[in-house]
Amino acid sequence: MSARHSAEPQGNPTARRVVLVGAVLLVAALVIGLALAVLSRLGIGGLCGDREEITVAAEPGVAHHVEALADEAAGCHTFEVTEVSSSDMAARTASREDFADLWVPDSAVRLAQVSQQARIPFDTVLNSIASTPVILATRDARVDLSTWTSALATPGLAMGDPVRSGIADAPILAASSEVENMRSTSDALGAAMAALAQGPAGRTGAAPSERALLEGVIRSGGAAVVSERQAVLAVRDAPDAGIELAAPSTGVVFLDHPLAVTTQDPTRRDAAAEAAEGLRDATASSDFAAGLADDGFRTADRTPLADGEGIGEAEALTTRDPERVRSTLQRWRLLSMPARSLVLVDTSGSMAFTMAGTDRTRIGALVETATVGLGRFPDDAALGLWAFGGAAGRDGRPYAELAPVAGLDATTPEGTGREALTNALGDLPGLVGGGTDLYQSVLDAYATARDGYDPDMINSIIVISDGANDNESALDREEFLERLRQLTDPTRPVVVVTVGLLDDADPEMLAEISRATGGSSHVAESPDQIERVFAEAIGARGGP
């Protein structure tokens, strides 16, 4: 047989046509099946059958935008969108309630916190559906905008509760980022947090809404921490109110409103993920972007708002260490507890020395600073004051109790507890003289604080001294530290925070006292540092 003959097709021509037609029909069936599956998924042509309901929990401010996405992306799903704040979601986690299928919280930080708390991995489908930076709204207020740490120290700064609000925790996370990047210090952040936590932001009860904070700024002036979105809406409503919007030069934390699958039912995860993808795809709509802008939101790419609204371009601040985020917010929780502190002030003879470059004595400067510091404590704080030094000693003891530990709102023969303590501070200069028995004074103060321990308060002793023990005590250094360690009780923690004044202080000894009790030690090396160090010491009551 020739080569040409061997290459000719073999078999029945009719059979070959049947095979070819069958192959074509098979391909067509596959294509049609795929098309029907796609159409069914999209809900086109009535091919869905029973639509599956998907529940969505969304942060209140963005919930109606999620509803708009749901209308666009319905397909073979129906969406039930419910307003649920991030703090409410955390509470549901704690009480072991079921989650919605999908969740849009205010931030990725809050999403990670709740996921960790619930010990359930959440699948993020979209990093952001809308964004807005957390900023400062001010009127007739002087705010140091060099860093968030300094801005948080603004007297009277209004904000919500960082434990419950992503808006309120954003400036603290921003300040933590500054510390992480060495743009600020932990001590400065602690001092600012203490002042805030012991103010209205740290009080229990319902936190003020952003709108209420902005109305307070419009009405009375001052500064408030709010989202750019709410601030822009307030300016639109009251363009002549004189509100100024700004952020520290270091940058801002953005609320990014991620979309995640959060259902705890494994049989629903695929359907929930498919529904989430539909919502994600709908965010590409120009109408959706326009709706965000009308409501003061930025889009997911954080492009500044048009027409000069808001704060414009801003660097995004993040904290790389999740443990820093957790510990910072835990410190806030501690600092926001009412304070129960016994303050020991050194009244030895050296406190009468005039400070270099000033006409003030050391005790005079301290009284001024402490009086200002007293104003930072809320009425539910409990404070007491002892003076220790040769001239102050009474009844064979090296110290005098000038004001017992009592609530600042308590009734005393001298008025309120706050008024009694103010008067006691004024008595300190008249007690200056003699040596310093630091050891026995600290031991007796610690025993007193431990006996009066209150589990619902931060229990601490603040020791302020410009000198060492002066060999006035019958105890030597090691005996003193051993007795102090024996007094400590982990079930009734009382920390000792020490403040050394100027060059005469014994910073090593003061630091050992603090370490023995889990407290912290601070030194003011010059007169102009006293107020800052005193504020840091107040902040350190929540832990080092």
Coordinates of C-alpha atoms in Angstrom, one line a residue:
M1 CA 0.0 0.0 0.0
S2 CA 1.4 3.4 -0.9
A3 CA 2.1 6.2 1.7
R4 CA -0.7 8.2 0.2
H5 CA -3.3 5.5 0.7
S6 CA -2.1 4.9 4.3
A7 CA -2.8 8.6 5.2
E8 CA -6.4 8.6 4.1
P9 CA -9.2 8.7 6.7
Q10 CA -10.4 5.3 7.7
G11 CA -13.8 4.1 8.7
N12 CA -17.4 5.0 8.0
P13 CA -18.0 8.7 7.0
T14 CA -21.4 8.7 8.7
A15 CA -20.0 7.6 11.9
R16 CA -17.4 10.3 11.8
R17 CA -20.1 13.0 11.4
V18 CA -22.0 11.6 14.3
V19 CA -18.9 11.8 16.5
L20 CA -18.2 15.4 15.4
V21 CA -21.8 16.5 16.1
G22 CA -21.7 14.8 19.5
A23 CA -18.6 16.7 20.4
V24 CA -20.0 20.0 19.4
L25 CA -23.2 19.3 21.4
L26 CA -21.1 18.4 24.4
V27 CA -19.1 21.6 24.2
A28 CA -22.3 23.6 23.8
A29 CA -23.9 21.9 26.8
L30 CA -20.8 22.7 28.9
V31 CA -20.9 26.4 27.8
I32 CA -24.6 26.6 28.4
G33 CA -24.2 25.0 31.8
L34 CA -21.5 27.4 32.8
A35 CA -23.5 30.3 31.6
L36 CA -26.6 29.2 33.5
A37 CA -24.4 28.8 36.6
V38 CA -23.2 32.3 36.3
L39 CA -26.6 33.7 35.5
S40 CA -28.0 31.7 38.5
R41 CA -25.3 33.2 40.8
L42 CA -26.1 36.7 39.6
G43 CA -29.9 36.1 39.9
I44 CA -30.5 36.9 36.2
G45 CA -33.5 35.5 34.4
G46 CA -35.2 34.1 37.5
L47 CA -32.7 31.3 37.7
C48 CA -32.0 31.6 41.4
G49 CA -34.7 29.5 43.0
D50 CA -34.8 30.2 46.7
R51 CA -32.6 33.2 47.5
E52 CA -30.3 32.7 50.5
E53 CA -30.5 35.4 53.2
I54 CA -27.1 36.7 54.3
T55 CA -26.9 38.7 57.6
V56 CA -24.5 41.6 57.7
A57 CA -23.5 43.5 60.9
A58 CA -22.1 47.0 60.0
E59 CA -20.7 49.9 61.9
P60 CA -23.6 52.5 62.3
G61 CA -21.9 55.2 60.3
V62 CA -21.4 53.1 57.2
A63 CA -24.4 50.8 57.4
H64 CA -26.5 52.6 54.9
H65 CA -23.6 52.4 52.4
V66 CA -23.5 48.7 53.0
E67 CA -27.2 48.6 52.2
A68 CA -26.6 50.4 48.9
L69 CA -24.0 47.8 48.1
A70 CA -26.5 45.0 49.0
D71 CA -29.1 46.5 46.6
E72 CA -26.5 46.5 43.8
A73 CA -25.1 43.0 44.6
A74 CA -28.2 41.1 45.6
G75 CA -27.9 38.4 42.9
C76 CA -29.1 35.1 44.4
H77 CA -28.8 36.5 47.9
T78 CA -30.9 38.7 50.1
F79 CA -29.1 40.8 52.6
E80 CA -30.2 41.8 56.1
V81 CA -28.0 44.7 57.2
T82 CA -28.1 45.6 60.9
E83 CA -26.3 48.5 62.6
V84 CA -23.9 47.0 65.2
S85 CA -21.1 49.0 66.7
S86 CA -17.7 47.4 67.2
S87 CA -18.0 47.7 70.9
D88 CA -21.3 45.8 70.8
M89 CA -19.7 43.1 68.6
A90 CA -17.0 42.7 71.3
A91 CA -19.7 42.4 73.9
R92 CA -21.5 39.7 71.8
T93 CA -18.2 37.9 71.6
A94 CA -17.8 37.9 75.4
S95 CA -21.3 36.6 75.9
R96 CA -20.8 33.9 73.2
E97 CA -23.6 35.1 70.9
D98 CA -23.6 34.1 67.3
F99 CA -22.0 36.4 64.7
A100 CA -23.6 37.7 61.6
D101 CA -22.4 36.0 58.3
L102 CA -20.5 39.2 57.4
W103 CA -19.2 42.1 59.4
V104 CA -18.1 45.6 58.5
P105 CA -16.3 47.0 61.6
D106 CA -14.8 50.5 61.9
S107 CA -11.2 49.2 61.5
A108 CA -8.9 46.3 60.8
V109 CA -7.6 46.7 64.4
R110 CA -11.0 46.1 65.9
L111 CA -11.6 43.1 63.5
A112 CA -8.4 41.5 64.7
Q113 CA -9.2 42.1 68.3
V114 CA -12.6 40.5 68.1
S115 CA -11.3 37.6 66.1
Q116 CA -8.6 37.0 68.7
Q117 CA -11.1 37.3 71.5
A118 CA -13.5 34.8 69.8
R119 CA -10.6 32.5 68.8
I120 CA -12.2 32.3 65.3
P121 CA -10.3 33.3 62.2
F122 CA -12.2 35.9 60.1
D123 CA -11.7 36.0 56.4
T124 CA -11.2 39.5 55.1
V125 CA -12.7 39.8 51.6
L126 CA -12.1 43.5 51.2
N127 CA -9.6 45.6 53.2
S128 CA -11.8 48.7 53.0
I129 CA -15.2 49.7 51.6
A130 CA -14.8 53.4 52.8
S131 CA -12.2 55.3 54.8
T132 CA -11.9 58.3 57.0
P133 CA -9.0 59.6 59.1
V134 CA -9.4 60.4 62.8
I135 CA -8.5 64.1 63.4
L136 CA -9.0 67.0 65.7
A137 CA -11.8 69.5 65.5
T138 CA -11.0 72.8 67.3
R139 CA -12.3 76.2 67.9
D140 CA -10.4 78.9 69.9
A141 CA -8.0 76.2 71.3
R142 CA -4.2 75.9 71.4
V143 CA -3.2 72.4 70.5
D144 CA 0.4 71.2 70.0
L145 CA 0.2 69.5 66.7
S146 CA 3.8 68.3 66.6
T147 CA 2.7 64.8 67.6
W148 CA -0.4 62.9 68.7
T149 CA 1.3 62.4 72.1
S150 CA 1.5 66.1 72.7
A151 CA -2.0 66.7 71.2
L152 CA -3.5 64.2 73.7
A153 CA -2.1 66.4 76.5
T154 CA -4.3 69.3 75.5
P155 CA -6.2 70.5 78.6
G156 CA -9.9 69.7 78.2
L157 CA -9.5 67.5 75.1
A158 CA -12.8 65.8 74.5
M159 CA -13.0 62.3 73.1
G160 CA -14.9 59.0 73.5
D161 CA -13.9 55.9 75.3
P162 CA -11.0 54.1 73.6
V163 CA -12.2 50.7 75.0
R164 CA -15.5 51.1 73.1
S165 CA -14.7 53.3 70.1
G166 CA -12.4 52.9 67.2
I167 CA -12.5 56.7 66.8
A168 CA -11.3 57.2 70.4
D169 CA -8.6 54.6 70.4
A170 CA -7.2 55.9 67.1
P171 CA -5.2 58.8 68.6
I172 CA -3.8 56.5 71.2
L173 CA -2.8 54.0 68.5
A174 CA -1.3 56.9 66.6
A175 CA 0.7 58.0 69.6
S176 CA 1.9 54.4 70.1
S177 CA 3.1 54.4 66.5
E178 CA 5.0 57.5 67.3
V179 CA 6.7 55.8 70.3
E180 CA 7.4 52.7 68.1
N181 CA 9.1 55.0 65.6
M182 CA 10.9 57.1 68.2
R183 CA 9.0 60.2 67.5
S184 CA 7.8 60.3 71.1
T185 CA 8.4 58.5 74.5
S186 CA 6.5 56.0 76.5
D187 CA 6.6 58.3 79.6
A188 CA 5.1 61.2 77.7
L189 CA 2.4 59.0 76.3
G190 CA 1.6 57.6 79.8
A191 CA 1.3 61.1 81.2
A192 CA -1.1 62.2 78.4
M193 CA -3.2 59.0 78.8
A194 CA -3.4 59.4 82.5
A195 CA -4.8 62.9 82.2
L196 CA -7.4 61.7 79.6
A197 CA -8.3 58.5 81.4
Q198 CA -9.0 60.3 84.7
G199 CA -11.2 62.8 82.8
P200 CA -14.6 62.4 81.2
A201 CA -13.2 60.0 78.5
G202 CA -12.3 57.5 81.2
R203 CA -15.6 57.6 83.1
T204 CA -18.1 54.8 83.0
G205 CA -21.5 55.2 81.3
A206 CA -22.5 56.1 77.8
A207 CA -19.7 57.9 75.9
P208 CA -20.7 61.1 74.0
S209 CA -21.3 60.7 70.3
E210 CA -19.1 62.4 67.7
R211 CA -21.9 64.8 67.0
A212 CA -22.2 65.7 70.6
L213 CA -18.5 66.3 70.8
L214 CA -18.6 68.6 67.8
E215 CA -21.6 70.5 69.1
G216 CA -19.6 71.0 72.3
V217 CA -16.7 72.5 70.4
I218 CA -19.1 74.7 68.4
R219 CA -20.9 75.9 71.6
S220 CA -18.0 76.3 74.0
G221 CA -14.8 76.1 72.0
G222 CA -12.0 73.6 72.7
A223 CA -10.8 70.5 70.9
A224 CA -12.3 67.1 70.2
V225 CA -11.1 63.8 68.6
V226 CA -13.5 62.9 65.8
S227 CA -13.5 61.4 62.4
E228 CA -12.9 63.6 59.4
R229 CA -16.3 62.4 58.0
Q230 CA -18.3 63.7 61.0
A231 CA -16.3 66.9 61.2
V232 CA -16.9 67.6 57.5
L233 CA -20.6 67.1 57.9
A234 CA -20.6 69.5 60.9
V235 CA -18.8 72.1 58.9
R236 CA -21.3 71.8 56.1
D237 CA -24.1 72.2 58.5
A238 CA -22.5 75.2 60.3
P239 CA -20.0 76.8 57.9
D240 CA -19.7 79.9 60.0
A241 CA -19.1 78.2 63.3
G242 CA -15.3 78.7 63.2
I243 CA -14.4 74.9 63.4
E244 CA -10.9 74.1 62.3
L245 CA -9.9 70.6 61.2
A246 CA -6.3 69.5 61.7
A247 CA -4.1 66.5 62.5
P248 CA -0.6 66.3 64.0
S249 CA 2.3 66.5 61.5
T250 CA 3.2 62.8 62.2
G251 CA 0.1 61.5 60.4
V252 CA -3.2 59.9 61.2
V253 CA -4.9 56.6 61.8
F254 CA -7.5 55.7 59.2
L255 CA -10.8 53.9 59.9
D256 CA -10.9 51.6 56.9
H257 CA -14.1 49.6 57.4
P258 CA -13.1 46.2 56.1
L259 CA -15.5 43.5 54.9
A260 CA -15.0 40.1 56.5
V261 CA -16.7 36.7 56.6
T262 CA -17.5 36.1 60.3
T263 CA -20.1 33.3 60.4
Q264 CA -19.4 30.6 63.0
D265 CA -21.4 28.1 61.0
P266 CA -19.0 26.2 58.6
T267 CA -21.8 25.2 56.4
R268 CA -22.5 28.8 55.6
R269 CA -19.0 30.0 55.0
D270 CA -19.0 29.4 51.2
A271 CA -22.3 31.1 50.7
A272 CA -21.2 34.0 52.9
A273 CA -17.9 34.3 51.0
E274 CA -19.8 34.4 47.7
A275 CA -22.1 37.0 48.9
A276 CA -19.2 39.1 50.2
E277 CA -17.6 38.9 46.8
G278 CA -20.7 40.4 45.3
L279 CA -20.6 43.3 47.8
R280 CA -16.9 43.8 47.0
D281 CA -17.5 43.9 43.3
A282 CA -20.3 46.5 43.8
T283 CA -17.8 48.9 45.4
A284 CA -16.4 49.6 41.9
S285 CA -19.6 51.5 41.1
S286 CA -19.2 55.3 40.5
D287 CA -22.5 55.8 42.1
F288 CA -21.2 54.2 45.3
A289 CA -18.1 56.4 45.3
A290 CA -20.3 59.5 44.8
G291 CA -22.5 58.4 47.7
L292 CA -19.5 58.1 50.0
A293 CA -18.3 61.6 49.1
D294 CA -21.7 63.1 49.7
D295 CA -21.6 61.6 53.2
G296 CA -18.1 62.8 54.0
F297 CA -16.3 59.5 53.5
R298 CA -13.2 58.9 51.5
T299 CA -13.0 55.9 49.2
A300 CA -10.9 52.9 50.0
D301 CA -7.7 54.4 48.5
R302 CA -7.9 57.3 51.0
T303 CA -8.0 60.0 48.3
P304 CA -8.6 63.4 50.0
L305 CA -12.1 64.8 49.7
A306 CA -12.8 67.3 46.9
D307 CA -13.1 71.1 47.1
G308 CA -10.6 71.3 50.0
E309 CA -12.9 69.6 52.5
G310 CA -11.2 67.8 55.4
I311 CA -7.5 67.8 56.2
G312 CA -6.2 66.8 52.7
E313 CA -3.2 64.5 52.3
A314 CA -2.0 62.8 55.5
E315 CA 0.5 60.0 56.3
A316 CA -1.1 56.8 57.6
L317 CA 0.2 55.7 61.0
T318 CA 0.2 52.1 61.9
T319 CA 1.5 50.1 64.8
R320 CA 3.4 47.0 63.6
D321 CA 3.5 45.2 67.0
P322 CA 0.0 43.8 67.9
E323 CA 1.2 43.3 71.5
R324 CA 1.9 47.1 71.8
V325 CA -1.7 47.8 70.7
R326 CA -3.1 45.3 73.2
S327 CA -0.9 46.6 76.1
T328 CA -1.6 50.2 75.3
L329 CA -5.4 49.7 75.5
Q330 CA -5.0 47.6 78.6
R331 CA -3.1 50.4 80.2
W332 CA -5.9 52.7 79.3
R333 CA -8.4 50.4 81.1
L334 CA -6.2 50.5 84.2
L335 CA -5.7 54.2 84.1
S336 CA -9.4 54.9 83.6
M337 CA -10.1 53.1 87.0
P338 CA -10.5 55.6 89.8
A339 CA -7.3 56.4 91.6
R340 CA -6.6 55.7 95.3
S341 CA -3.2 57.2 96.0
L342 CA -1.2 58.2 99.1
V343 CA 1.3 61.0 98.3
L344 CA 4.5 61.3 100.3
V345 CA 6.3 64.6 100.1
D346 CA 9.8 65.1 101.4
T347 CA 10.0 68.1 103.8
S348 CA 13.6 67.7 104.8
G349 CA 15.7 70.9 105.1
S350 CA 17.1 70.8 101.5
M351 CA 13.5 71.4 100.2
A352 CA 14.0 75.0 101.4
F353 CA 16.8 75.5 98.9
T354 CA 16.2 78.0 96.1
M355 CA 16.3 76.4 92.7
A356 CA 19.0 77.6 90.3
G357 CA 17.9 80.4 88.0
T358 CA 14.6 81.0 89.9
D359 CA 13.3 82.8 93.0
R360 CA 11.3 79.7 94.1
T361 CA 12.2 77.1 96.7
R362 CA 12.0 73.5 95.9
I363 CA 9.0 73.0 98.1
G364 CA 7.3 76.0 96.7
A365 CA 7.7 74.8 93.1
L366 CA 6.5 71.3 94.2
V367 CA 3.3 72.7 95.9
E368 CA 2.5 74.7 92.7
T369 CA 3.0 71.6 90.5
A370 CA 1.1 69.3 92.8
T371 CA -1.9 71.8 93.0
V372 CA -2.1 71.8 89.3
G373 CA -1.8 68.0 89.3
L374 CA -4.6 67.7 91.8
G375 CA -6.9 69.4 89.3
R376 CA -6.3 66.5 86.9
F377 CA -8.0 64.0 89.2
P378 CA -11.8 63.5 89.0
D379 CA -14.1 63.7 92.0
D380 CA -14.2 59.9 92.3
A381 CA -10.5 59.7 93.0
A382 CA -9.3 59.1 96.6
L383 CA -6.1 60.9 97.7
G384 CA -4.1 61.4 100.9
L385 CA -1.0 63.4 101.8
W386 CA 1.9 62.7 104.2
A387 CA 4.9 64.9 104.8
F388 CA 8.1 63.2 105.8
G389 CA 11.2 64.8 107.2
G390 CA 12.6 65.9 110.6
A391 CA 10.4 68.9 111.2
A392 CA 7.2 67.1 110.1
G393 CA 7.6 64.1 112.3
R394 CA 5.0 63.6 115.0
D395 CA 4.4 61.2 117.9
G396 CA 7.8 59.5 117.4
R397 CA 7.2 58.9 113.7
P398 CA 9.3 60.5 110.9
Y399 CA 6.2 61.8 109.1
A400 CA 2.9 63.5 109.6
E401 CA -0.5 62.7 108.0
L402 CA -1.7 66.0 106.7
A403 CA -4.8 64.5 104.9
P404 CA -6.0 60.9 105.2
V405 CA -6.9 59.0 102.0
A406 CA -10.4 60.1 101.1
G407 CA -12.6 60.8 98.1
L408 CA -12.1 64.2 96.6
D409 CA -15.9 64.6 96.7
A410 CA -16.1 63.5 100.3
T411 CA -17.4 65.8 103.0
T412 CA -14.8 66.9 105.5
P413 CA -14.6 69.6 108.2
E414 CA -12.7 71.8 105.7
G415 CA -15.2 71.3 102.9
T416 CA -14.7 68.7 100.2
G417 CA -11.9 66.3 100.1
R418 CA -10.4 68.3 97.3
E419 CA -10.4 71.5 99.3
A420 CA -8.9 69.7 102.3
L421 CA -6.1 68.3 100.2
T422 CA -5.4 71.8 98.7
N423 CA -5.1 73.2 102.2
A424 CA -2.8 70.4 103.2
L425 CA -0.5 71.1 100.2
G426 CA -0.4 74.7 101.4
D427 CA 0.9 73.6 104.8
L428 CA 4.0 71.8 103.4
P429 CA 6.4 74.8 103.3
G430 CA 5.9 75.4 107.0
L431 CA 7.1 71.8 107.8
V432 CA 10.4 72.0 106.0
G433 CA 13.5 71.2 108.1
G434 CA 15.6 68.3 109.4
G435 CA 16.7 65.1 107.9
T436 CA 14.9 62.4 105.9
D437 CA 13.8 58.9 107.1
L438 CA 12.7 57.7 103.8
Y439 CA 12.7 54.0 104.7
Q440 CA 10.3 54.0 107.7
S441 CA 8.1 56.5 106.0
V442 CA 7.7 54.3 102.9
L443 CA 7.1 51.1 104.9
D444 CA 4.4 52.7 107.0
A445 CA 2.8 54.3 104.0
Y446 CA 2.8 50.9 102.2
A447 CA 1.2 49.1 105.1
T448 CA -1.5 51.9 105.3
A449 CA -2.2 51.7 101.5
R450 CA -2.4 47.9 101.6
D451 CA -4.8 47.9 104.6
G452 CA -7.1 50.3 102.7
Y453 CA -6.8 48.5 99.4
D454 CA -9.8 48.9 97.1
P455 CA -10.0 46.3 94.2
D456 CA -12.1 48.7 92.1
M457 CA -9.4 51.4 92.1
I458 CA -5.7 51.8 91.1
N459 CA -3.9 51.6 94.5
S460 CA -0.6 53.5 94.6
I461 CA 1.9 55.5 96.6
I462 CA 3.6 58.5 95.0
V463 CA 6.9 59.4 96.8
I464 CA 8.5 62.7 96.0
S465 CA 11.9 63.4 97.4
D466 CA 15.0 65.5 96.7
G467 CA 17.4 63.4 98.8
A468 CA 18.4 60.1 100.1
N469 CA 17.7 58.5 103.5
D470 CA 20.2 60.7 105.4
N471 CA 21.0 57.8 107.7
E472 CA 18.0 58.8 109.8
S473 CA 16.4 55.3 109.8
A474 CA 17.2 52.4 112.2
L475 CA 17.0 50.2 109.1
D476 CA 19.8 49.7 106.6
R477 CA 19.2 49.6 102.9
E478 CA 18.9 45.8 102.5
E479 CA 16.7 45.4 105.6
F480 CA 14.4 48.1 104.3
L481 CA 14.0 46.6 100.8
E482 CA 13.5 43.1 102.2
R483 CA 10.7 44.3 104.5
L484 CA 9.1 46.2 101.6
R485 CA 9.1 43.1 99.4
Q486 CA 7.5 41.1 102.3
L487 CA 4.7 43.7 102.5
T488 CA 3.8 43.3 98.8
D489 CA 0.8 41.1 98.0
P490 CA 0.0 40.1 94.4
T491 CA -3.6 39.8 95.3
R492 CA -3.7 43.3 96.7
P493 CA -1.3 45.2 94.4
V494 CA -0.1 48.6 95.6
V495 CA 2.6 50.2 93.3
V496 CA 5.1 52.8 94.5
V497 CA 5.9 55.5 92.0
T498 CA 8.9 57.6 92.9
V499 CA 9.9 61.1 91.8
G500 CA 13.4 62.3 92.4
L501 CA 13.9 66.1 92.4
L502 CA 17.0 67.7 91.0
D503 CA 20.6 66.5 91.4
D504 CA 20.4 65.8 95.2
A505 CA 18.0 62.9 94.7
D506 CA 19.2 59.3 95.0
P507 CA 17.8 57.9 91.8
E508 CA 19.2 54.4 92.3
M509 CA 17.5 54.0 95.7
L510 CA 14.2 55.4 94.5
A511 CA 14.3 53.1 91.5
E512 CA 14.8 50.1 93.8
I513 CA 11.7 51.1 95.8
S514 CA 9.6 51.2 92.6
R515 CA 11.0 47.9 91.3
A516 CA 10.2 46.1 94.5
T517 CA 6.5 47.0 94.1
G518 CA 6.1 46.9 90.4
G519 CA 6.0 50.7 90.1
S520 CA 8.2 53.1 88.1
S521 CA 10.7 55.8 88.9
H522 CA 11.2 59.3 87.5
V523 CA 13.7 62.0 87.9
A524 CA 13.4 65.8 87.3
E525 CA 16.9 66.9 86.6
S526 CA 16.1 70.6 86.3
P527 CA 13.5 73.0 87.6
D528 CA 11.6 73.2 84.3
Q529 CA 11.2 69.4 84.2
I530 CA 9.3 69.1 87.5
E531 CA 5.8 69.6 86.0
R532 CA 6.5 67.2 83.2
V533 CA 7.9 64.5 85.5
F534 CA 5.1 64.9 87.9
A535 CA 2.6 64.3 85.1
E536 CA 4.6 61.2 84.0
A537 CA 4.4 59.9 87.6
I538 CA 0.7 60.3 87.6
G539 CA 0.5 58.4 84.3
A540 CA 2.7 55.6 85.7
R541 CA 0.1 54.5 88.2
G542 CA -1.3 52.2 85.5
G543 CA 2.0 50.3 85.3
P544 CA 5.5 50.9 83.9

